Structure formats: structure tokens, C-alpha cells
């Protein structure tokens, strides 16, 4: 089973990279962009057929290594 | 006094730290990250550099290395631990020090000399400095912007755990003298038991007047047994 983890900085944490990307898009004339947060995307292939268990395992990976819970939020999704 | 310097792939201040320690007659050993045992150590230094290429987050991979399990155990038994720059980032990732080190506010890698105030000398790392002494130290980092929650800031302040703050040449602490956006100008903090210090500036680069200054030497000499 393949799952993805999307990691972004928490709302209250300043995201200077996101800010620069936003400003650049606006400078390029795409002024409909209102807000932008950038982050990381991790694709994980896991030996587990049960979706619930697979998500639990990825959750553990997030908490122990992939995510810094003080400053980052994460979202797990099943890919296929 | 026995010391150990942990070496990761990508460490680049390990030998500078060793030179500083040996100058003060520490019996120092270099310890590769794959080791599973620490030599007898009164002090463990986690040096600066770019361990594992800063993959995932600065310090995140090093924090899970084999030797770090031993460092965490030693820390909990009261061994003195000093993390400088990437070493500070690694200590944060292990959870031995709380908070986070974000990208510098202006998104630039900073390599420059800055002024730092010793805000409290009532700990083993700073006892050879005076409180409010101003040091000129070098910084070289991309993620040194210290961040933590309000409860922890209060804990740091109430227990005198903030030991270094960025300041002006004459000791003023303000935004304009904050190189990286660090909360309250924080440059170095202790854990609650005061046996672990994490700091972004590099004291090991300031141990000799011929090449820089010797503002950093008192940190290492503070750690010698009296």
C-alpha cells in the first residue's frame, strides 16, 4: 500500500519560504493568490494491506521521525 | 577531565572543538556516530556541521543515530553535554532540549561575528564568565531561529536557563541586534537540570588571539574540574 504524508509548518509558525513564493507569484501578475504555505511531501510504500493499520504505522513514523510536532502539522493520505 | 566529541558524516567543527579541549588539557576522544558505547566522559560535545546533509530537518537524522542513544542515557545520568550549532539542533531533535530551531528569519545562511551577552553565569558552562559579559563570537548557520511556546519561555526565564542572548557591541538587547529572528534574542539555553547547553554561536572558533579572539575559551575552562 502506498501512502503520502504532507508536512507543513503550523499556522502560528512563520513560513518565510512560503512568503517569498507568494510574493514572487504576485509579482508575476498572479494576484489572485491570497495565501500560500509550503511544506514537504513524502511517499511511503508499506507492507500492510489493512488501511487502518497502515495509517497507524505511518502515524508512528511521523511522530518519531518525519515530523517535528512543535512546529509542523501533517496529513496522511492513502495513494493506492 | 575526560571529554568525547561525537563525529557524524558532515560534521565540520569536530576538530576545532578537539583543539579547544586539548588546549585546556582535556583527555579527548573522537567518537564516530556508529559506535554503540561511549568512552568514559565527563563532557560530551556534539559539534557543528551539516550532519547527514541536513536531510529531513537539521539534526533529525543524527538524533536517531546509534551513539545518540548513549548520549541521551549519559545526559540523563547527569553527564555534561554541550551542543554547538548543528549540535544544538541535534539536541533539540532528541528532545534533550525543548523548542525548535527554524530557518533564519531572512532566509539567508549567516556567517559572521556577532555580539552575545552572558545573561547568567550561575551554571557549570559559564562560571568563568561574568554575568552581563559581552562576547564576540562567530555564527555560521541557516537554521538558528529559536522558537518555543509561551510556557517554556516562562520556564526558561523563571529558572535562569537562557544563558546567551544576541546583543549590540555595548550589550543592548533588541531586534536590531538579532541576526536570525530568534525568540527574545536567544542564542543559548540550558535544560532544567543545567547539565545540557545548546548554543548557536561557536566558542571553539574563539580560542586564540592569533586567528580571532579568545572570548570562547572561558566556556571550555569553566568545565574543568576545580
Coordinates of C-alpha atoms in Angstrom, one line a residue:
Chain A
X1 CA 0.0 0.0 0.0
X2 CA 1.2 3.5 -0.8
X3 CA 0.6 6.4 1.5
X4 CA 1.6 10.0 1.4
X5 CA 2.5 12.4 4.2
X6 CA 2.2 16.1 3.7
X7 CA 4.1 18.2 6.2
X8 CA 3.5 21.9 6.6
X9 CA 4.6 24.5 9.2
X10 CA 1.9 25.1 11.8
X11 CA -0.3 28.2 11.3
X12 CA 1.4 30.2 14.0
X13 CA 4.9 29.4 12.8
X14 CA 6.3 32.0 10.4
X15 CA 6.9 30.4 6.9
X16 CA 9.4 32.7 5.3
X17 CA 9.9 30.5 2.3
X18 CA 6.1 30.4 1.7
X19 CA 6.0 34.2 2.0
X20 CA 8.7 34.6 -0.7
X21 CA 7.0 32.2 -3.1
X22 CA 3.7 34.1 -2.5
X23 CA 5.3 37.4 -3.2
X24 CA 7.0 36.1 -6.3
X25 CA 3.7 34.7 -7.7
X26 CA 2.1 38.1 -7.0
X27 CA 4.9 40.0 -8.6
X28 CA 4.5 37.7 -11.7
X29 CA 1.0 39.1 -12.0
X30 CA -0.9 36.2 -10.4
X31 CA -2.6 38.5 -7.9
X32 CA -5.5 36.1 -7.3
X33 CA -3.1 34.2 -4.9
X34 CA -4.2 35.1 -1.5
X35 CA -2.1 32.9 0.8
X36 CA 0.4 30.2 0.4
X37 CA 2.2 27.7 2.8
X38 CA 4.9 25.5 1.6
X39 CA 6.0 22.1 3.0
X40 CA 7.2 18.6 2.4
X41 CA 5.7 15.6 0.6
X42 CA 6.8 12.1 1.5
X43 CA 5.6 9.0 -0.3
X44 CA 5.7 5.8 1.6
X45 CA 5.2 2.2 0.3
X46 CA 4.4 -0.1 3.2
X47 CA 3.9 -3.9 3.6
X48 CA 0.5 -3.7 5.0
X49 CA -2.9 -4.5 3.4
X50 CA -5.1 -3.1 6.1
X51 CA -5.6 0.6 5.6
X52 CA -6.2 1.4 9.2
X53 CA -3.1 -0.4 10.3
X54 CA -1.0 1.1 7.6
X55 CA -2.1 4.6 8.6
X56 CA -1.3 3.8 12.2
X57 CA 2.2 2.7 11.2
X58 CA 2.8 5.9 9.2
X59 CA 1.4 7.9 12.1
X60 CA 4.1 6.4 14.3
X61 CA 6.8 7.2 11.7
X62 CA 5.5 10.8 11.7
X63 CA 5.7 11.2 15.4
X64 CA 9.1 9.5 15.8
X65 CA 11.0 11.0 12.9
X66 CA 9.2 12.6 10.0
X67 CA 7.6 15.5 11.7
X68 CA 8.7 18.0 14.3
X69 CA 5.4 18.3 16.2
X70 CA 6.4 21.5 17.8
X71 CA 6.4 23.4 14.6
X72 CA 4.8 21.1 12.0
X73 CA 1.4 19.7 11.1
X74 CA 1.0 16.6 9.0
X75 CA -1.7 14.9 6.9
X76 CA -1.6 11.2 5.9
X77 CA -3.4 10.0 2.7
X78 CA -3.8 6.7 1.0
X79 CA -2.5 6.8 -2.5
X80 CA -3.4 3.3 -3.8
Chain B
X1 CA 38.7 15.5 32.8
X2 CA 37.6 13.2 30.0
X3 CA 35.7 14.5 27.0
X4 CA 34.2 13.0 23.9
X5 CA 33.4 14.7 20.6
X6 CA 30.8 12.9 18.5
X7 CA 31.5 12.8 14.8
X8 CA 28.8 12.4 12.1
X9 CA 29.2 12.3 8.4
X10 CA 29.0 16.0 7.6
X11 CA 30.4 17.3 11.0
X12 CA 32.9 20.1 10.3
X13 CA 33.7 21.7 13.6
X14 CA 34.6 18.5 15.4
X15 CA 38.4 19.0 15.1
X16 CA 38.1 22.7 16.1
X17 CA 36.4 21.6 19.3
X18 CA 39.0 18.9 19.9
X19 CA 41.8 21.6 19.6
X20 CA 39.9 23.8 22.1
X21 CA 39.6 20.9 24.6
X22 CA 43.1 19.7 24.2
X23 CA 44.4 23.2 24.7
X24 CA 42.9 23.0 28.2
X25 CA 44.3 19.5 28.8
X26 CA 41.0 17.6 28.5
X27 CA 41.7 14.0 27.6
X28 CA 39.6 14.0 24.5
X29 CA 38.4 11.1 22.3
X30 CA 36.6 11.4 18.9
X31 CA 33.6 9.1 18.7
X32 CA 32.1 8.0 15.4
X33 CA 28.3 8.0 15.1
X34 CA 28.1 4.3 14.6
X35 CA 29.7 3.4 17.9
X36 CA 27.4 1.8 20.4
X37 CA 29.5 2.7 23.5
X38 CA 30.9 5.9 24.8
X39 CA 34.3 6.2 26.3
X40 CA 34.4 7.4 29.9
X41 CA 33.3 11.0 29.6
X42 CA 32.7 13.9 32.0
X43 CA 31.8 16.1 29.0
X44 CA 30.3 15.2 25.6
X45 CA 30.4 17.7 22.8
X46 CA 28.1 17.5 19.8
X47 CA 29.9 19.7 17.3
X48 CA 28.7 21.9 14.4
X49 CA 28.4 21.0 10.8
X50 CA 25.8 19.5 8.5
X51 CA 25.3 16.1 9.9
X52 CA 23.7 13.8 7.2
X53 CA 23.5 16.9 4.9
X54 CA 20.7 18.4 7.0
X55 CA 18.3 15.9 5.4
X56 CA 14.7 15.9 6.6
X57 CA 15.4 18.7 9.2
X58 CA 18.7 19.8 10.6
X59 CA 19.8 17.3 13.2
X60 CA 16.8 15.0 12.7
X61 CA 18.8 12.0 11.3
X62 CA 21.7 12.4 13.7
X63 CA 19.3 12.4 16.6
X64 CA 18.4 8.8 15.8
X65 CA 21.9 7.6 15.3
X66 CA 23.3 4.7 17.5
X67 CA 25.7 6.8 19.5
X68 CA 22.9 9.3 20.4
X69 CA 21.1 6.7 22.4
X70 CA 24.2 6.5 24.6
X71 CA 24.4 10.3 24.7
X72 CA 20.8 10.5 25.9
X73 CA 21.5 7.9 28.6
X74 CA 24.6 9.8 29.7
X75 CA 22.7 13.1 29.8
X76 CA 20.0 11.6 32.0
X77 CA 22.8 10.4 34.4
X78 CA 24.0 14.0 34.7
X79 CA 26.9 14.0 32.2
X80 CA 27.7 17.5 30.9
X81 CA 26.6 17.8 27.3
X82 CA 27.5 20.8 25.0
X83 CA 25.8 21.1 21.6
X84 CA 27.1 23.8 19.3
X85 CA 25.3 24.9 16.2
X86 CA 24.3 21.7 14.5
X87 CA 24.9 20.1 17.9
X88 CA 22.2 22.3 19.3
X89 CA 19.9 21.3 16.5
X90 CA 20.6 17.7 17.3
X91 CA 19.9 18.1 21.0
X92 CA 16.6 19.7 20.1
X93 CA 15.7 16.8 17.8
X94 CA 16.5 14.3 20.6
X95 CA 14.2 16.2 23.0
X96 CA 17.0 16.8 25.5
X97 CA 16.4 20.5 24.9
X98 CA 12.9 21.8 24.2
X99 CA 11.8 24.1 21.4
X100 CA 12.7 24.3 17.7
X101 CA 15.3 26.0 15.5
X102 CA 13.6 27.5 12.5
X103 CA 15.2 28.9 9.3
X104 CA 16.8 32.2 9.8
X105 CA 14.2 35.0 9.6
X106 CA 15.8 36.5 6.4
X107 CA 16.3 33.0 4.9
X108 CA 20.0 33.6 4.5
X109 CA 22.8 31.5 5.7
X110 CA 24.7 33.7 8.2
X111 CA 28.4 33.5 8.6
X112 CA 29.6 36.4 10.7
X113 CA 30.9 37.6 14.1
X114 CA 28.1 38.7 16.5
X115 CA 28.0 40.0 20.0
X116 CA 26.5 37.8 22.6
X117 CA 25.7 38.6 26.2
X118 CA 26.2 36.1 29.0
X119 CA 22.9 36.5 30.7
X120 CA 23.6 34.2 33.6
X121 CA 26.9 32.7 34.8
X122 CA 25.3 30.6 37.6
X123 CA 25.9 27.3 35.8
X124 CA 28.8 25.0 35.1
X125 CA 29.3 26.2 31.5
X126 CA 29.6 29.9 32.2
X127 CA 31.2 30.1 35.7
X128 CA 34.4 31.6 34.3
X129 CA 32.4 34.4 32.6
X130 CA 30.8 37.3 34.4
X131 CA 27.0 37.8 34.2
X132 CA 26.4 40.5 31.6
X133 CA 29.8 40.0 30.0
X134 CA 29.8 40.7 26.3
X135 CA 31.5 38.2 23.9
X136 CA 32.3 38.4 20.3
X137 CA 31.6 35.0 18.8
X138 CA 31.2 33.6 15.3
X139 CA 27.9 32.2 14.0
X140 CA 27.5 30.1 10.8
X141 CA 24.0 28.7 10.4
X142 CA 20.9 28.6 8.3
X143 CA 18.5 27.3 11.0
X144 CA 19.2 29.2 14.2
X145 CA 16.0 31.0 14.8
X146 CA 15.0 29.6 18.2
X147 CA 11.3 29.2 18.8
X148 CA 9.3 27.7 21.6
X149 CA 5.9 28.1 23.3
X150 CA 5.0 30.6 26.0
X151 CA 5.0 28.1 28.9
X152 CA 8.5 27.0 28.0
X153 CA 9.8 30.6 27.6
X154 CA 8.4 31.3 31.1
X155 CA 10.2 28.1 32.4
X156 CA 13.4 29.2 30.8
X157 CA 13.2 32.7 32.3
X158 CA 12.0 31.7 35.7
X159 CA 14.8 29.2 36.1
X160 CA 17.6 31.3 34.5
X161 CA 18.0 28.8 31.7
X162 CA 18.7 31.3 29.0
X163 CA 22.5 31.8 29.2
X164 CA 23.3 33.7 25.9
X165 CA 21.5 36.4 24.1
X166 CA 22.4 38.3 20.9
X167 CA 23.2 41.9 21.7
X168 CA 24.9 45.0 20.4
X169 CA 28.6 45.8 21.0
X170 CA 27.7 47.5 24.2
X171 CA 25.2 44.9 25.4
X172 CA 21.9 46.3 24.3
X173 CA 19.4 43.5 23.5
X174 CA 16.9 44.4 20.8
X175 CA 15.5 43.3 17.4
X176 CA 18.2 45.2 15.5
X177 CA 20.9 43.1 17.1
X178 CA 19.1 39.8 16.5
X179 CA 20.8 38.1 13.5
X180 CA 18.4 35.3 12.9
X181 CA 15.0 36.2 14.4
X182 CA 15.5 34.1 17.5
X183 CA 12.7 34.5 20.1
X184 CA 13.8 37.1 22.8
X185 CA 17.3 37.1 21.1
X186 CA 18.1 33.7 22.5
X187 CA 21.5 32.3 21.4
X188 CA 21.9 29.5 24.0
X189 CA 19.8 27.6 26.5
X190 CA 20.2 25.0 29.3
X191 CA 17.9 22.2 30.3
X192 CA 16.2 22.4 33.6
X193 CA 18.9 20.3 35.4
X194 CA 21.6 22.6 33.9
X195 CA 23.8 19.8 32.6
X196 CA 23.0 20.3 28.9
X197 CA 23.8 23.5 27.0
X198 CA 22.8 24.2 23.4
X199 CA 24.1 27.3 21.6
X200 CA 24.2 28.5 18.1
X201 CA 27.5 30.6 18.3
X202 CA 30.8 28.8 18.0
X203 CA 33.0 29.3 21.1
X204 CA 35.6 26.8 19.7
X205 CA 36.4 29.3 16.9
X206 CA 37.3 31.9 19.5
X207 CA 40.2 30.4 21.5
X208 CA 43.2 32.1 20.2
X209 CA 44.0 35.8 19.6
X210 CA 46.2 35.0 16.6
X211 CA 43.3 33.9 14.5
X212 CA 40.2 35.5 16.1
X213 CA 39.9 36.3 19.8
X214 CA 39.7 34.2 22.9
X215 CA 36.2 35.0 24.1
X216 CA 35.2 31.3 23.8
X217 CA 38.0 29.8 25.9
X218 CA 36.3 30.5 29.3
X219 CA 33.4 28.3 28.3
X220 CA 35.7 25.3 28.0
X221 CA 37.8 26.3 31.0
X222 CA 34.6 26.6 33.1
X223 CA 34.0 22.9 32.6
X224 CA 37.4 21.8 34.0
X225 CA 37.2 20.3 37.5
X226 CA 38.4 22.7 40.1

